[in-house]
XYZ file of N, CA and C in Angstrom:
519
model
N -12.445 3.253 -13.588
C -11.071 3.323 -14.045
C -10.569 4.760 -14.128
N -11.466 5.711 -14.107
C -11.054 7.104 -14.205
C -10.164 7.493 -13.019
N -10.447 6.974 -11.816
C -9.678 7.350 -10.631
C -8.246 6.815 -10.669
N -7.978 5.757 -11.426
C -6.612 5.229 -11.507
C -5.682 6.225 -12.188
N -6.220 7.124 -12.970
C -5.412 8.161 -13.614
C -4.858 9.152 -12.598
N -5.437 9.173 -11.406
C -5.000 10.087 -10.356
C -4.286 9.367 -9.214
N -4.052 8.075 -9.357
C -3.429 7.277 -8.308
C -2.017 7.777 -8.012
N -1.743 8.080 -6.736
C -0.439 8.601 -6.347
C 0.357 7.656 -5.458
N -0.311 6.736 -4.762
C 0.355 5.812 -3.848
C -0.058 4.394 -4.194
N 0.933 3.509 -4.333
C 0.646 2.111 -4.646
C 1.574 1.225 -3.827
N 0.974 0.321 -3.058
C 1.730 -0.614 -2.230
C 1.543 -2.020 -2.781
N 2.592 -2.546 -3.393
C 2.574 -3.904 -3.942
C 3.500 -4.816 -3.136
N 3.673 -4.513 -1.871
C 4.534 -5.300 -0.995
C 3.951 -6.687 -0.772
N 4.838 -7.628 -0.461
C 4.435 -8.996 -0.095
C 3.623 -9.683 -1.189
N 4.039 -9.577 -2.430
C 3.285 -10.186 -3.531
C 4.078 -11.189 -4.364
N 5.294 -11.510 -3.968
C 6.141 -12.475 -4.676
C 6.453 -12.053 -6.114
N 6.479 -10.748 -6.359
C 6.840 -10.241 -7.687
C 8.306 -10.547 -7.972
N 8.621 -10.882 -9.218
C 9.990 -11.208 -9.608
C 10.721 -10.039 -10.261
N 9.968 -9.053 -10.741
C 10.581 -7.854 -11.298
C 9.664 -6.666 -11.089
N 10.251 -5.489 -11.164
C 9.455 -4.273 -11.020
C 8.457 -4.237 -12.167
N 7.177 -4.103 -11.857
C 6.153 -4.213 -12.898
C 6.154 -3.048 -13.882
N 5.922 -3.351 -15.160
C 5.814 -2.300 -16.175
C 4.411 -1.689 -16.167
N 4.244 -0.627 -16.895
C 2.942 0.015 -17.121
C 2.235 0.426 -15.836
N 2.995 0.929 -14.901
C 2.407 1.463 -13.680
C 1.727 2.788 -13.999
N 0.730 3.185 -13.203
C 0.081 4.478 -13.448
C 1.118 5.609 -13.447
N 1.109 6.457 -14.450
C 2.139 7.493 -14.583
C 2.089 8.574 -13.510
N 0.995 8.659 -12.763
C 0.842 9.703 -11.755
C 1.371 9.301 -10.380
N 1.890 8.083 -10.240
C 2.369 7.613 -8.937
C 3.446 8.530 -8.374
N 3.393 8.753 -7.079
C 4.422 9.518 -6.372
C 5.187 8.613 -5.408
N 4.493 7.590 -4.867
C 5.113 6.670 -3.929
C 4.795 5.248 -4.354
N 5.826 4.425 -4.513
C 5.655 3.033 -4.911
C 6.424 2.146 -3.949
N 5.703 1.228 -3.318
C 6.335 0.291 -2.399
C 6.307 -1.105 -3.002
N 7.490 -1.641 -3.234
C 7.647 -2.992 -3.774
C 8.462 -3.853 -2.812
N 8.501 -3.466 -1.534
C 9.347 -4.205 -0.601
C 8.757 -5.573 -0.251
N 9.659 -6.433 0.164
C 9.332 -7.809 0.569
C 8.620 -8.590 -0.538
N 9.211 -8.519 -1.716
C 8.810 -9.374 -2.826
C 9.996 -10.295 -3.120
N 10.095 -10.766 -4.324
C 11.238 -11.587 -4.736
C 11.872 -10.980 -5.988
N 11.838 -9.663 -6.044
C 12.301 -8.939 -7.226
C 13.804 -9.142 -7.421
N 14.149 -9.596 -8.627
C 15.539 -9.835 -8.989
C 16.049 -8.794 -9.980
N 15.108 -8.069 -10.604
C 15.503 -7.172 -11.688
C 14.561 -5.981 -11.771
N 15.140 -4.825 -12.033
C 14.380 -3.617 -12.337
C 14.658 -3.341 -13.812
N 13.705 -3.666 -14.692
C 13.941 -3.528 -16.136
C 14.296 -2.093 -16.536
N 15.074 -1.978 -17.584
C 15.450 -0.670 -18.114
C 14.204 0.119 -18.493
N 14.195 1.383 -18.115
C 13.149 2.329 -18.509
C 11.750 1.968 -18.012
N 11.637 1.120 -16.993
C 10.320 0.732 -16.484
C 9.568 1.932 -15.885
N 10.304 2.958 -15.462
C 9.682 4.148 -14.875
C 9.712 5.346 -15.825
N 10.158 5.152 -17.044
C 10.355 6.244 -17.994
C 9.103 7.011 -18.368
N 7.945 6.395 -18.244
C 6.685 7.032 -18.647
C 6.059 7.862 -17.528
N 6.636 7.838 -16.350
C 6.010 8.472 -15.187
C 6.247 9.973 -15.187
N 5.167 10.714 -15.088
C 5.225 12.169 -15.046
C 4.376 12.659 -13.884
N 4.861 13.450 -12.985
C 6.192 14.046 -12.968
C 7.282 13.100 -12.480
N 6.944 11.923 -12.020
C 7.928 10.948 -11.555
C 7.731 10.624 -10.091
N 8.220 9.476 -9.690
C 8.098 9.046 -8.298
C 8.897 9.951 -7.368
N 8.375 10.101 -6.160
C 9.082 10.793 -5.093
C 9.828 9.767 -4.228
N 9.205 8.605 -3.998
C 9.807 7.570 -3.153
C 9.579 6.197 -3.770
N 10.628 5.366 -3.706
C 10.570 4.008 -4.238
C 11.214 3.068 -3.234
N 10.454 2.074 -2.798
C 10.986 1.076 -1.876
C 11.128 -0.261 -2.581
N 12.366 -0.725 -2.657
C 12.689 -2.050 -3.188
C 13.416 -2.865 -2.114
N 13.175 -2.540 -0.860
C 13.819 -3.224 0.262
C 13.389 -4.680 0.339
N 14.262 -5.491 0.898
C 13.957 -6.904 1.168
C 13.494 -7.641 -0.084
N 14.326 -7.596 -1.104
C 14.081 -8.342 -2.330
C 15.315 -9.186 -2.633
N 15.475 -9.599 -3.874
C 16.611 -10.427 -4.278
C 17.434 -9.718 -5.353
N 17.529 -8.404 -5.264
C 18.261 -7.630 -6.266
C 19.756 -7.900 -6.189
N 20.339 -8.130 -7.357
C 21.787 -8.281 -7.491
C 22.276 -7.204 -8.445
N 23.578 -7.099 -8.586
C 24.156 -6.052 -9.436
C 23.646 -6.104 -10.869
N 23.517 -7.298 -11.430
C 23.066 -7.404 -12.821
C 21.575 -7.122 -12.984
N 20.854 -6.995 -11.895
C 19.426 -6.699 -11.960
C 19.087 -5.228 -11.818
N 20.105 -4.415 -11.542
C 19.919 -2.971 -11.385
C 20.990 -2.276 -12.221
N 20.571 -1.610 -13.293
C 21.517 -0.908 -14.159
C 21.242 0.594 -14.108
N 22.066 1.367 -14.761
C 21.849 2.818 -14.833
C 20.549 3.135 -15.552
N 20.071 2.221 -16.384
C 18.825 2.427 -17.128
C 17.592 2.024 -16.326
N 17.780 1.346 -15.203
C 16.651 0.915 -14.379
C 15.859 2.091 -13.828
N 16.525 3.210 -13.602
C 15.870 4.349 -12.964
C 15.612 5.514 -13.913
N 15.690 5.281 -15.214
C 15.354 6.339 -16.169
C 13.935 6.822 -15.893
N 13.747 8.108 -15.881
C 12.450 8.687 -15.559
C 12.354 9.113 -14.106
N 13.331 8.716 -13.286
C 13.302 9.054 -11.859
C 14.466 9.947 -11.430
N 15.418 10.168 -12.311
C 16.624 10.894 -11.928
C 16.357 12.325 -11.467
N 15.283 12.930 -11.895
C 14.975 14.306 -11.480
C 13.982 14.382 -10.324
N 13.171 13.344 -10.124
C 12.089 13.438 -9.145
C 12.330 12.685 -7.841
N 13.032 11.575 -7.877
C 13.126 10.690 -6.713
C 13.888 11.342 -5.559
N 13.270 11.363 -4.367
C 13.929 11.904 -3.178
C 14.308 10.810 -2.186
N 13.639 9.652 -2.256
C 13.921 8.551 -1.333
C 13.992 7.246 -2.111
N 15.113 6.529 -1.940
C 15.307 5.249 -2.607
C 15.772 4.227 -1.579
N 14.984 3.180 -1.427
C 15.257 2.120 -0.460
C 15.680 0.855 -1.207
N 16.963 0.526 -1.106
C 17.508 -0.685 -1.723
C 18.148 -1.575 -0.659
N 17.782 -1.368 0.590
C 18.364 -2.131 1.682
C 17.877 -3.581 1.682
N 18.676 -4.432 2.291
C 18.348 -5.852 2.469
C 18.107 -6.558 1.144
N 19.077 -6.416 0.259
C 19.090 -7.125 -1.015
C 20.405 -7.893 -1.108
N 20.847 -8.181 -2.311
C 22.087 -8.933 -2.506
C 23.064 -8.154 -3.391
N 23.014 -6.840 -3.295
C 23.891 -5.984 -4.091
C 25.328 -6.090 -3.595
N 26.268 -6.233 -4.519
C 27.690 -6.327 -4.178
C 28.435 -5.016 -4.446
N 27.772 -4.094 -5.132
C 28.390 -2.796 -5.416
C 27.301 -1.728 -5.462
N 27.726 -0.482 -5.443
C 26.764 0.614 -5.555
C 26.119 0.545 -6.931
N 24.811 0.746 -7.013
C 24.155 0.741 -8.328
C 24.727 1.836 -9.230
N 24.842 1.524 -10.503
C 25.326 2.507 -11.471
C 24.305 3.631 -11.619
N 24.774 4.802 -11.883
C 23.878 5.929 -12.136
C 23.538 6.761 -10.917
N 24.045 6.431 -9.737
C 23.691 7.206 -8.543
C 24.028 8.692 -8.665
N 25.148 9.075 -9.278
C 25.431 10.509 -9.409
C 24.417 11.261 -10.274
N 23.602 10.548 -11.023
C 22.631 11.203 -11.914
C 21.376 11.680 -11.179
N 21.141 11.198 -9.956
C 19.959 11.623 -9.203
C 20.120 13.074 -8.770
N 19.168 13.913 -9.125
C 19.254 15.347 -8.857
C 18.493 15.789 -7.615
N 17.600 14.933 -7.077
C 16.786 15.317 -5.929
C 16.896 14.322 -4.774
N 17.691 13.280 -4.933
C 17.758 12.195 -3.951
C 18.321 12.680 -2.617
N 17.505 12.572 -1.563
C 17.894 13.012 -0.224
C 18.213 11.846 0.700
N 17.567 10.704 0.477
C 17.754 9.526 1.327
C 18.022 8.316 0.453
N 19.122 7.617 0.745
C 19.475 6.401 0.014
C 19.834 5.323 1.020
N 19.082 4.226 0.982
C 19.342 3.097 1.886
C 19.929 1.948 1.091
N 21.170 1.630 1.414
C 21.878 0.502 0.810
C 22.417 -0.430 1.893
N 21.915 -0.289 3.108
C 22.383 -1.125 4.205
C 21.915 -2.573 4.036
N 22.600 -3.465 4.723
C 22.261 -4.893 4.704
C 22.310 -5.488 3.302
N 23.393 -5.212 2.617
C 23.675 -5.815 1.322
C 25.031 -6.510 1.426
N 25.666 -6.736 0.311
C 26.976 -7.397 0.273
C 28.029 -6.480 -0.338
N 27.811 -5.184 -0.221
C 28.681 -4.179 -0.833
C 30.058 -4.209 -0.174
N 31.105 -4.245 -1.011
C 32.478 -4.356 -0.514
C 33.274 -3.056 -0.624
N 32.845 -2.154 -1.498
C 33.637 -0.936 -1.690
C 32.747 0.230 -2.104
N 33.307 1.416 -1.953
C 32.659 2.648 -2.409
C 33.643 3.299 -3.377
N 33.424 3.133 -4.687
C 34.365 3.706 -5.652
C 34.308 5.235 -5.670
N 35.370 5.821 -6.146
C 35.492 7.278 -6.178
C 34.330 7.940 -6.909
N 33.861 7.342 -7.988
C 32.776 7.938 -8.773
C 31.425 7.264 -8.518
N 31.312 6.491 -7.452
C 30.068 5.780 -7.165
C 28.910 6.681 -6.782
N 29.215 7.772 -6.081
C 28.182 8.714 -5.639
C 28.363 10.101 -6.235
N 29.601 10.481 -6.459
C 29.917 11.837 -6.894
C 30.492 11.828 -8.305
N 30.016 12.726 -9.125
C 30.558 12.883 -10.471
C 31.558 14.031 -10.435
N 32.830 13.694 -10.403
C 33.869 14.720 -10.273
C 33.911 15.670 -11.466
N 33.385 15.227 -12.612
C 33.371 16.095 -13.800
C 32.400 17.249 -13.626
N 31.323 17.029 -12.883
C 30.299 18.059 -12.689
C 30.702 19.008 -11.571
N 31.211 18.463 -10.480
C 31.691 19.281 -9.376
C 30.616 19.972 -8.574
N 29.407 19.450 -8.562
C 28.349 20.074 -7.766
C 28.006 19.192 -6.573
N 27.430 19.818 -5.550
C 27.022 19.081 -4.361
C 25.845 18.171 -4.660
N 25.832 17.047 -3.989
C 24.710 16.123 -4.077
C 23.624 16.581 -3.109
N 22.360 16.374 -3.438
C 21.294 16.695 -2.496
C 21.175 15.651 -1.380
N 21.952 14.579 -1.467
C 21.868 13.471 -0.519
C 22.131 13.945 0.908
N 21.159 13.704 1.787
C 21.269 14.100 3.192
C 21.575 12.917 4.096
N 21.093 11.722 3.715
C 21.320 10.525 4.529
C 21.641 9.359 3.607
N 22.768 8.702 3.890
C 23.206 7.540 3.128
C 23.495 6.403 4.097
N 22.723 5.337 3.996
C 22.916 4.157 4.848
C 23.748 3.126 4.103
N 24.931 2.830 4.651
C 25.803 1.798 4.090
C 26.225 0.784 5.157
N 25.613 0.851 6.319
C 26.003 -0.060 7.388
C 25.564 -1.499 7.076
N 26.170 -2.439 7.777
C 25.870 -3.873 7.613
C 26.127 -4.354 6.187
N 27.275 -3.968 5.656
C 27.779 -4.466 4.382
C 29.138 -5.098 4.661
N 29.978 -5.180 3.663
C 31.311 -5.780 3.815
C 32.402 -4.769 3.472
N 32.143 -3.506 3.750
C 33.032 -2.409 3.363
C 34.166 -2.244 4.372
N 35.379 -2.175 3.857
C 36.542 -1.842 4.675
C 36.734 -0.329 4.548
N 36.414 0.397 5.601
C 36.463 1.867 5.568
C 37.837 2.400 5.176
N 38.884 1.650 5.483
C 40.247 2.097 5.168
C 40.492 2.162 3.666
N 39.666 1.459 2.889
C 39.868 1.411 1.441
C 38.966 2.375 0.667
N 38.183 3.165 1.378
C 37.309 4.140 0.713
C 38.152 5.351 0.303
N 38.144 5.710 -0.988
C 38.911 6.889 -1.420
C 38.402 8.153 -0.719
N 39.296 9.058 -0.336
C 38.883 10.280 0.362
C 37.838 11.093 -0.405
N 37.864 11.026 -1.722
C 36.927 11.822 -2.525
C 35.593 11.112 -2.781
N 35.415 9.909 -2.262
C 34.190 9.146 -2.533
C 32.932 9.873 -2.061
N 33.046 10.628 -0.976
C 31.894 11.346 -0.426
C 32.053 12.863 -0.567
N 32.927 13.306 -1.440
C 33.251 14.733 -1.550
C 32.076 15.611 -1.970
N 31.094 15.052 -2.648
C 29.955 15.855 -3.098
C 28.864 15.966 -2.030
N 28.991 15.215 -0.947
C 27.983 15.270 0.110
C 28.217 16.500 0.978
N 27.140 17.125 1.373
C 27.244 18.361 2.144
C 27.800 18.132 3.541
N 27.500 16.962 4.109
C 27.964 16.676 5.460
C 28.488 15.249 5.550
N 29.716 15.074 6.027
C 30.232 13.713 6.189
C 29.441 12.918 7.221
N 28.746 13.613 8.112
C 27.926 12.936 9.120
C 26.693 12.277 8.522
N 26.400 12.575 7.273
C 25.211 12.009 6.637
C 25.419 10.567 6.182
N 26.668 10.079 6.247
C 26.985 8.719 5.809
C 27.057 7.803 7.023
N 26.214 6.779 7.027
C 26.224 5.790 8.104
C 26.952 4.554 7.607
N 28.144 4.318 8.153
C 28.990 3.208 7.718
C 29.143 2.116 8.773
N 28.813 2.402 9.998
C 29.060 1.443 11.077
C 27.764 0.888 11.625
N 27.775 -0.374 11.993
C 28.851 -1.355 11.860
C 28.810 -2.029 10.493
N 29.903 -2.670 10.141
C 29.985 -3.482 8.933
C 29.901 -4.950 9.339
N 29.379 -5.776 8.461
C 29.194 -7.194 8.768
C 30.521 -7.861 9.106
N 31.591 -7.516 8.394
C 32.900 -8.112 8.656
C 33.389 -7.748 10.055
N 33.100 -6.525 10.516
C 33.495 -6.098 11.856
C 32.750 -6.887 12.914
N 31.489 -7.159 12.677
C 30.696 -7.912 13.640
C 31.194 -9.347 13.756
N 31.658 -9.918 12.652
C 32.166 -11.287 12.679
C 33.471 -11.367 13.458
N 34.295 -10.301 13.388
C 35.572 -10.282 14.103
C 35.375 -10.068 15.593
N 34.312 -9.368 15.975
C 34.097 -9.008 17.389
C 33.695 -10.189 18.242
């Protein structure tokens, strides 16, 4: 059991988990929970992790808006650089995204997201650039014409946002 104190990578994919498991080893840097049946990421489930995860994959689960709150990622806001939330059932951007200080890659493609609110990614009160380098929003239900011009204002490059194609566009074609 002594070696579990040094565990940095854990792959719990394909296990039919219903929620992100509590009491994970605090030394983890990479956690893969993709292709489960996760519906909820409990508040503060990652709060004990030091120094915190670098990458978290929750792709291909059953996450909905009520299963992911701003408190779901407490303990990761300073360390996480890659967050995979693609292929879930999210209808909006998860709360708390502007709080991530190191996040470089965010995958939200293949969800049911309909809009990108002005404060969904950028905190206009802070006025600092986001570290986000790549944002996947393709294959959702977003009407690009309704995205506020300032929604991506904190991103260093507008080319870092992948919006095309959208599911609604594919249905019309």
